[in-house]
PDB file of C-alpha atoms in Angstrom:
ATOM      1  CA  MET A   1      22.059  -0.814  22.853  1.00  0.00           C
ATOM      2  CA  ARG A   2      19.112  -0.255  20.534  1.00  0.00           C
ATOM      3  CA  ALA A   3      17.018  -2.542  18.370  1.00  0.00           C
ATOM      4  CA  VAL A   4      14.553  -2.250  15.517  1.00  0.00           C
ATOM      5  CA  ILE A   5      11.204  -4.021  15.844  1.00  0.00           C
ATOM      6  CA  THR A   6       9.143  -4.513  12.692  1.00  0.00           C
ATOM      7  CA  VAL A   7       5.540  -5.661  12.653  1.00  0.00           C
ATOM      8  CA  ILE A   8       3.622  -6.713   9.544  1.00  0.00           C
ATOM      9  CA  GLY A   9       0.153  -8.199   9.319  1.00  0.00           C
ATOM     10  CA  LYS A  10      -3.562  -7.725   8.861  1.00  0.00           C
ATOM     11  CA  ASP A  11      -4.720  -4.509  10.511  1.00  0.00           C
ATOM     12  CA  MET A  12      -6.646  -4.897  13.770  1.00  0.00           C
ATOM     13  CA  VAL A  13      -7.258  -2.928  16.936  1.00  0.00           C
ATOM     14  CA  GLY A  14      -4.494  -3.000  19.554  1.00  0.00           C
ATOM     15  CA  ILE A  15      -1.362  -4.030  17.644  1.00  0.00           C
ATOM     16  CA  LEU A  16       0.675  -1.045  18.836  1.00  0.00           C
ATOM     17  CA  ALA A  17      -0.655  -1.491  22.383  1.00  0.00           C
ATOM     18  CA  LYS A  18       0.246  -5.199  22.534  1.00  0.00           C
ATOM     19  CA  VAL A  19       3.780  -4.739  21.210  1.00  0.00           C
ATOM     20  CA  SER A  20       4.306  -1.729  23.488  1.00  0.00           C
ATOM     21  CA  ALA A  21       2.989  -3.712  26.475  1.00  0.00           C
ATOM     22  CA  VAL A  22       5.718  -6.332  26.007  1.00  0.00           C
ATOM     23  CA  CYS A  23       8.291  -3.546  25.814  1.00  0.00           C
ATOM     24  CA  ALA A  24       6.951  -1.873  28.967  1.00  0.00           C
ATOM     25  CA  LYS A  25       6.826  -5.166  30.877  1.00  0.00           C
ATOM     26  CA  GLU A  26      10.522  -5.756  30.129  1.00  0.00           C
ATOM     27  CA  ASN A  27      11.582  -2.110  30.679  1.00  0.00           C
ATOM     28  CA  VAL A  28      12.396  -1.614  26.988  1.00  0.00           C
ATOM     29  CA  ASN A  29      11.993   2.059  26.090  1.00  0.00           C
ATOM     30  CA  VAL A  30      10.235   2.826  22.794  1.00  0.00           C
ATOM     31  CA  THR A  31      12.011   5.875  21.355  1.00  0.00           C
ATOM     32  CA  GLU A  32      10.465   6.124  17.875  1.00  0.00           C
ATOM     33  CA  VAL A  33       7.462   4.604  16.102  1.00  0.00           C
ATOM     34  CA  THR A  34       6.235   4.849  12.562  1.00  0.00           C
ATOM     35  CA  GLN A  35       3.274   2.942  11.220  1.00  0.00           C
ATOM     36  CA  SER A  36       1.193   2.768   8.087  1.00  0.00           C
ATOM     37  CA  ILE A  37      -1.989   1.049   7.083  1.00  0.00           C
ATOM     38  CA  LEU A  38      -2.260   0.161   3.399  1.00  0.00           C
ATOM     39  CA  GLN A  39      -5.811  -1.041   2.739  1.00  0.00           C
ATOM     40  CA  ASP A  40      -5.954  -3.818   5.371  1.00  0.00           C
ATOM     41  CA  LEU A  41      -2.183  -4.333   5.798  1.00  0.00           C
ATOM     42  CA  PHE A  42      -0.550  -2.944   8.960  1.00  0.00           C
ATOM     43  CA  ALA A  43       3.173  -2.106   8.929  1.00  0.00           C
ATOM     44  CA  MET A  44       5.099  -0.676  11.888  1.00  0.00           C
ATOM     45  CA  ILE A  45       8.735   0.040  12.687  1.00  0.00           C
ATOM     46  CA  MET A  46       9.815   0.787  16.258  1.00  0.00           C
ATOM     47  CA  LEU A  47      13.208   1.897  17.489  1.00  0.00           C
ATOM     48  CA  VAL A  48      13.729   0.745  21.076  1.00  0.00           C
ATOM     49  CA  ASP A  49      16.400   1.296  23.712  1.00  0.00           C
ATOM     50  CA  LEU A  50      17.457  -1.910  25.461  1.00  0.00           C
ATOM     51  CA  GLU A  51      19.862  -0.264  27.924  1.00  0.00           C
ATOM     52  CA  LYS A  52      17.654  -0.945  30.967  1.00  0.00           C
ATOM     53  CA  ALA A  53      15.887  -4.072  29.688  1.00  0.00           C
ATOM     54  CA  THR A  54      15.101  -6.670  32.339  1.00  0.00           C
ATOM     55  CA  VAL A  55      15.556  -9.599  29.924  1.00  0.00           C
ATOM     56  CA  PRO A  56      18.353 -10.599  27.548  1.00  0.00           C
ATOM     57  CA  PHE A  57      17.957  -9.649  23.882  1.00  0.00           C
ATOM     58  CA  ASN A  58      17.193 -13.242  22.822  1.00  0.00           C
ATOM     59  CA  GLU A  59      14.352 -13.523  25.324  1.00  0.00           C
ATOM     60  CA  LEU A  60      12.791 -10.307  24.001  1.00  0.00           C
ATOM     61  CA  VAL A  61      13.039 -11.763  20.488  1.00  0.00           C
ATOM     62  CA  ASP A  62      11.284 -14.930  21.676  1.00  0.00           C
ATOM     63  CA  GLN A  63       8.505 -12.962  23.399  1.00  0.00           C
ATOM     64  CA  MET A  64       7.864 -10.843  20.306  1.00  0.00           C
ATOM     65  CA  THR A  65       7.892 -13.902  18.051  1.00  0.00           C
ATOM     66  CA  ALA A  66       5.363 -15.616  20.327  1.00  0.00           C
ATOM     67  CA  LEU A  67       3.152 -12.509  20.348  1.00  0.00           C
ATOM     68  CA  GLY A  68       3.283 -12.419  16.557  1.00  0.00           C
ATOM     69  CA  GLU A  69       2.251 -16.064  16.301  1.00  0.00           C
ATOM     70  CA  GLN A  70      -0.571 -15.526  18.788  1.00  0.00           C
ATOM     71  CA  GLU A  71      -1.900 -12.474  16.922  1.00  0.00           C
ATOM     72  CA  GLY A  72      -1.275 -13.634  13.342  1.00  0.00           C
ATOM     73  CA  LEU A  73       1.494 -11.070  12.798  1.00  0.00           C
ATOM     74  CA  LYS A  74       5.113 -11.240  11.709  1.00  0.00           C
ATOM     75  CA  ILE A  75       7.187  -9.505  14.405  1.00  0.00           C
ATOM     76  CA  HIS A  76      10.942  -9.284  13.903  1.00  0.00           C
ATOM     77  CA  VAL A  77      13.460  -7.836  16.375  1.00  0.00           C
ATOM     78  CA  MET A  78      16.886  -6.907  15.046  1.00  0.00           C
ATOM     79  CA  HIS A  79      19.852  -5.415  16.870  1.00  0.00           C
ATOM     80  CA  GLU A  80      20.527  -1.903  15.562  1.00  0.00           C
ATOM     81  CA  ASP A  81      24.100  -2.760  14.443  1.00  0.00           C
ATOM     82  CA  ILE A  82      22.834  -5.574  12.217  1.00  0.00           C
ATOM     83  CA  PHE A  83      20.063  -3.365  10.833  1.00  0.00           C
ATOM     84  CA  ASN A  84      22.560  -0.601  10.007  1.00  0.00           C
ATOM     85  CA  SER A  85      24.999  -3.055   8.391  1.00  0.00           C
ATOM     86  CA  MET A  86      22.268  -4.538   6.205  1.00  0.00           C
ATOM     87  CA  HIS A  87      21.141  -1.111   4.976  1.00  0.00           C
ATOM     88  CA  ARG A  88      24.508   0.477   4.357  1.00  0.00           C
ATOM     89  CA  ILE A  89      25.422   1.156   0.730  1.00  0.00           C
TER      90      ILE A  89
END
């Protein structure tokens, strides 16, 4: 099972490292990352593999939401099937 993690917020040092650290701690494999900085706005999309995750999907969502609140970011985790359904024409 895969998921899409999106991160939006004011650019600062360490955003990628902090999100990746949560993934590593829970054995979530980051397979693709794209990020952009537009003036002072940071935007990132990560594709992650949850096959060997040590926590249920909902707990990962809660951890990422808490990290976002702590860092002043909006972090959203969406199951790949829902992401694909939402973006299908």
